[in-house]
């Protein structure tokens, strides 16, 4: 019991420290290159925070649990949008680059609609997975174009741009990503053990600790970004992570599962779609997120979780 508790606390420390280092490295990338934090977060940062979903889903598919693989990815989209982005918008709403938001928003919604269409026959084939990967390539091309459009600032100081500074901040970014992934694994695994020892039912564990576990990196990154006043970085991270969850994770899981993946419950996809539309459509009009959106997202996600428990 003591050993499990210590490992649980170690995971918590790794998550907090890793998140702080991760966001600090991302801030430096945005500042030194002149690329807006929203774009940096929607690409580089989101790749790091999505690794847990990718690994968990691919391993589940390879072991024959295809439903769990896709459920983990889609469930993470709902959690990222309803819970994590809800928290971000409730406490720190703000503006984002309108053109980038519209481009990424439309691609994200289209990816989810494509996944819904592929689920009509209750299976995701490897060919459909390749289509999702093609959407991911389009997303990356869009990011490269957005980075080229960005205005690079003048030299701000030798130390910040020196090779030594680059080594330090890139090291912080990479070590932060490792800390987030390792901390999430320790936190979830040992949290589940503690819950069983305390008599918590398996169903409750699965719907809370395990479901939230793979989204912990996004949550910690968001909270850290909020503490630093980086709302654009927070929103960009969630949008990028959601796109990877809807394209890369299902495609990789389908390939790992022998060429196909079962798709049995459209409710999760429809829930994710509703949350995304509520988040993106109002903001895509004026390039600003509102505090009321955060409150509504949290309320709807709470209702969705309550339905799962019934």
Short mmCIF file of C-alpha atoms in Angstrom, two decimals, residues 46-261:
data_model
loop_
_atom_site.label_atom_id
_atom_site.label_comp_id
_atom_site.label_asym_id
_atom_site.label_seq_id
_atom_site.Cartn_x
_atom_site.Cartn_y
_atom_site.Cartn_z
CA UNK A 46 -0.11 18.41 -29.30
CA UNK A 47 2.09 15.61 -30.69
CA UNK A 48 3.75 15.28 -27.29
CA UNK A 49 0.52 15.30 -25.29
CA UNK A 50 -1.19 12.77 -27.62
CA UNK A 51 1.45 10.05 -27.24
CA UNK A 52 -0.41 8.33 -24.35
CA UNK A 53 -3.60 7.97 -26.42
CA UNK A 54 -1.62 6.63 -29.40
CA UNK A 55 0.30 4.05 -27.35
CA UNK A 56 -2.71 2.89 -25.33
CA UNK A 57 -4.99 2.57 -28.38
CA UNK A 58 -2.42 0.84 -30.60
CA UNK A 59 -1.54 -1.65 -27.85
CA UNK A 60 -5.22 -2.34 -27.15
CA UNK A 61 -5.90 -2.97 -30.86
CA UNK A 62 -2.88 -5.28 -31.17
CA UNK A 63 -4.17 -7.29 -28.18
CA UNK A 64 -7.62 -7.68 -29.76
CA UNK A 65 -9.44 -4.92 -27.85
CA UNK A 66 -10.31 -2.80 -30.88
CA UNK A 67 -13.41 -1.27 -29.30
CA UNK A 68 -11.34 -0.02 -26.38
CA UNK A 69 -8.75 1.41 -28.79
CA UNK A 70 -11.23 3.61 -30.65
CA UNK A 71 -13.23 4.38 -27.51
CA UNK A 72 -10.09 5.68 -25.83
CA UNK A 73 -9.32 8.01 -28.76
CA UNK A 74 -12.86 9.37 -29.18
CA UNK A 75 -13.40 9.56 -25.43
CA UNK A 76 -10.23 11.63 -25.18
CA UNK A 77 -11.64 14.09 -27.74
CA UNK A 78 -14.76 14.55 -25.59
CA UNK A 79 -12.66 14.88 -22.45
CA UNK A 80 -10.21 17.29 -24.09
CA UNK A 81 -13.04 19.49 -25.39
CA UNK A 82 -15.66 19.28 -22.67
CA UNK A 83 -13.47 19.14 -19.57
CA UNK A 84 -10.03 20.52 -20.39
CA UNK A 85 -10.95 23.19 -22.93
CA UNK A 86 -13.99 23.98 -20.80
CA UNK A 87 -11.69 24.77 -17.87
CA UNK A 88 -9.42 26.85 -20.11
CA UNK A 89 -12.24 28.96 -21.56
CA UNK A 90 -13.96 29.40 -18.21
CA UNK A 91 -10.88 30.90 -16.56
CA UNK A 92 -9.04 32.51 -19.48
CA UNK A 93 -11.09 33.13 -22.64
CA UNK A 94 -9.41 35.15 -25.34
CA UNK A 95 -8.59 35.79 -28.98
CA UNK A 96 -6.84 33.46 -31.42
CA UNK A 97 -5.68 33.93 -35.00
CA UNK A 98 -8.95 33.80 -36.95
CA UNK A 99 -7.52 32.36 -40.18
CA UNK A 100 -5.66 29.56 -38.41
CA UNK A 101 -8.69 28.75 -36.24
CA UNK A 102 -11.00 28.53 -39.26
CA UNK A 103 -8.61 26.34 -41.25
CA UNK A 104 -7.93 23.95 -38.38
CA UNK A 105 -11.52 24.03 -37.16
CA UNK A 106 -12.98 22.99 -40.51
CA UNK A 107 -10.39 20.22 -40.89
CA UNK A 108 -11.15 18.95 -37.39
CA UNK A 109 -14.92 18.87 -37.94
CA UNK A 110 -14.45 17.21 -41.34
CA UNK A 111 -12.23 14.51 -39.79
CA UNK A 112 -14.89 13.71 -37.20
CA UNK A 113 -17.64 13.59 -39.83
CA UNK A 114 -15.47 11.25 -41.94
CA UNK A 115 -15.00 8.97 -38.94
CA UNK A 116 -18.77 8.97 -38.39
CA UNK A 117 -19.33 8.04 -42.05
CA UNK A 118 -16.76 5.25 -41.84
CA UNK A 119 -18.63 3.87 -38.82
CA UNK A 120 -21.83 3.14 -40.77
CA UNK A 121 -20.70 -0.45 -41.34
CA UNK A 122 -19.47 -0.62 -37.71
CA UNK A 123 -15.82 -1.08 -38.78
CA UNK A 124 -12.87 1.13 -39.66
CA UNK A 125 -10.77 -0.47 -42.42
CA UNK A 126 -7.10 0.18 -43.09
CA UNK A 127 -8.07 1.96 -46.33
CA UNK A 128 -10.27 4.35 -44.37
CA UNK A 129 -7.35 4.73 -41.95
CA UNK A 130 -5.16 5.82 -44.88
CA UNK A 131 -7.76 8.47 -45.74
CA UNK A 132 -7.52 9.76 -42.17
CA UNK A 133 -3.72 9.87 -42.48
CA UNK A 134 -4.13 11.88 -45.70
CA UNK A 135 -6.19 14.40 -43.70
CA UNK A 136 -3.36 14.52 -41.16
CA UNK A 137 -0.88 15.33 -43.94
CA UNK A 138 -3.21 18.11 -45.09
CA UNK A 139 -3.31 19.42 -41.51
CA UNK A 140 0.51 19.43 -41.34
CA UNK A 141 0.73 21.22 -44.71
CA UNK A 142 -1.69 23.82 -43.37
CA UNK A 143 0.54 24.29 -40.32
CA UNK A 144 3.64 24.75 -42.46
CA UNK A 145 1.82 27.37 -44.54
CA UNK A 146 0.68 29.15 -41.38
CA UNK A 147 4.26 29.14 -40.04
CA UNK A 148 5.51 30.68 -43.29
CA UNK A 149 2.89 33.42 -43.02
CA UNK A 150 4.03 34.30 -39.50
CA UNK A 151 6.09 37.45 -39.01
CA UNK A 152 9.44 36.70 -37.43
CA UNK A 153 10.59 39.20 -34.80
CA UNK A 154 13.87 41.05 -34.68
CA UNK A 155 16.73 39.76 -32.57
CA UNK A 156 15.71 39.97 -28.90
CA UNK A 157 18.95 38.96 -27.28
CA UNK A 158 21.97 36.77 -27.90
CA UNK A 159 21.49 34.52 -24.90
CA UNK A 160 17.91 33.54 -25.78
CA UNK A 161 18.85 32.64 -29.37
CA UNK A 162 22.28 31.14 -28.70
CA UNK A 163 22.99 27.42 -29.31
CA UNK A 164 23.22 26.95 -25.56
CA UNK A 165 19.75 28.44 -25.02
CA UNK A 166 18.35 26.29 -27.83
CA UNK A 167 19.84 23.16 -26.22
CA UNK A 168 18.45 24.09 -22.80
CA UNK A 169 14.91 24.90 -23.93
CA UNK A 170 14.60 22.01 -26.39
CA UNK A 171 15.87 19.73 -23.62
CA UNK A 172 13.20 21.12 -21.29
CA UNK A 173 10.56 20.50 -23.96
CA UNK A 174 11.61 16.87 -24.57
CA UNK A 175 12.16 16.05 -20.89
CA UNK A 176 8.81 17.65 -20.09
CA UNK A 177 7.10 15.41 -22.66
CA UNK A 178 8.75 12.32 -21.15
CA UNK A 179 7.77 13.47 -17.66
CA UNK A 180 4.15 13.94 -18.73
CA UNK A 181 3.94 10.48 -20.30
CA UNK A 182 5.72 8.66 -17.45
CA UNK A 183 3.81 10.58 -14.80
CA UNK A 184 0.46 9.83 -16.44
CA UNK A 185 1.28 6.11 -16.56
CA UNK A 186 2.34 5.99 -12.90
CA UNK A 187 -0.64 8.06 -11.82
CA UNK A 188 -3.22 5.96 -13.65
CA UNK A 189 -1.77 2.50 -12.93
CA UNK A 190 -1.21 3.10 -9.24
CA UNK A 191 -4.39 5.14 -8.89
CA UNK A 192 -6.34 2.12 -10.18
CA UNK A 193 -4.59 -0.14 -7.68
CA UNK A 194 -5.36 2.26 -4.84
CA UNK A 195 -9.00 2.49 -5.92
CA UNK A 196 -9.33 -1.33 -5.92
CA UNK A 197 -7.73 -1.53 -2.50
CA UNK A 198 -10.25 1.03 -1.26
CA UNK A 199 -13.14 -0.98 -2.72
CA UNK A 200 -14.04 1.27 -5.65
CA UNK A 201 -15.98 -0.73 -8.32
CA UNK A 202 -14.16 -1.64 -11.54
CA UNK A 203 -16.75 0.16 -13.70
CA UNK A 204 -16.18 3.42 -11.84
CA UNK A 205 -12.41 3.03 -12.20
CA UNK A 206 -12.70 2.44 -15.95
CA UNK A 207 -14.96 5.45 -16.54
CA UNK A 208 -12.89 7.85 -14.43
CA UNK A 209 -9.20 7.12 -13.88
CA UNK A 210 -8.57 5.17 -17.09
CA UNK A 211 -10.66 7.45 -19.31
CA UNK A 212 -9.09 10.60 -17.89
CA UNK A 213 -5.62 9.07 -17.64
CA UNK A 214 -4.58 9.43 -21.27
CA UNK A 215 -5.86 13.02 -21.28
CA UNK A 216 -3.81 14.04 -18.24
CA UNK A 217 -0.95 15.50 -20.32
CA UNK A 218 -3.40 17.84 -22.07
CA UNK A 219 -4.95 18.77 -18.71
CA UNK A 220 -1.62 19.53 -17.04
CA UNK A 221 -0.37 21.42 -20.10
CA UNK A 222 -3.57 23.48 -20.14
CA UNK A 223 -3.39 24.35 -16.44
CA UNK A 224 0.30 25.26 -16.76
CA UNK A 225 -0.43 27.42 -19.82
CA UNK A 226 -3.26 29.16 -17.95
CA UNK A 227 -0.96 29.91 -15.02
CA UNK A 228 1.44 31.53 -17.51
CA UNK A 229 -1.35 33.48 -19.22
CA UNK A 230 -0.96 31.53 -22.47
CA UNK A 231 -4.59 30.92 -23.49
CA UNK A 232 -3.70 30.53 -27.20
CA UNK A 233 -1.20 27.80 -26.37
CA UNK A 234 -3.84 26.00 -24.32
CA UNK A 235 -6.52 26.14 -27.06
CA UNK A 236 -4.07 25.24 -29.82
CA UNK A 237 -2.87 22.20 -27.88
CA UNK A 238 -6.42 20.86 -27.49
CA UNK A 239 -7.31 21.39 -31.16
CA UNK A 240 -4.11 19.69 -32.32
CA UNK A 241 -4.50 16.81 -29.87
CA UNK A 242 -8.11 16.27 -30.97
CA UNK A 243 -7.08 16.13 -34.63
CA UNK A 244 -4.42 13.53 -33.89
CA UNK A 245 -6.95 11.55 -31.82
CA UNK A 246 -9.34 11.48 -34.78
CA UNK A 247 -6.80 10.67 -37.51
CA UNK A 248 -3.45 9.23 -36.41
CA UNK A 249 -4.73 7.19 -33.43
CA UNK A 250 -7.61 5.39 -35.27
CA UNK A 251 -5.44 4.78 -38.36
CA UNK A 252 -2.55 3.37 -36.32
CA UNK A 253 -4.96 1.26 -34.25
CA UNK A 254 -6.61 -0.16 -37.39
CA UNK A 255 -3.21 -1.19 -38.75
CA UNK A 256 -2.13 -2.63 -35.39
CA UNK A 257 -5.42 -4.53 -35.14
CA UNK A 258 -4.82 -6.47 -38.35
CA UNK A 259 -6.37 -4.08 -40.84
CA UNK A 260 -9.71 -3.17 -39.23
CA UNK A 261 -11.17 -1.74 -36.06
#
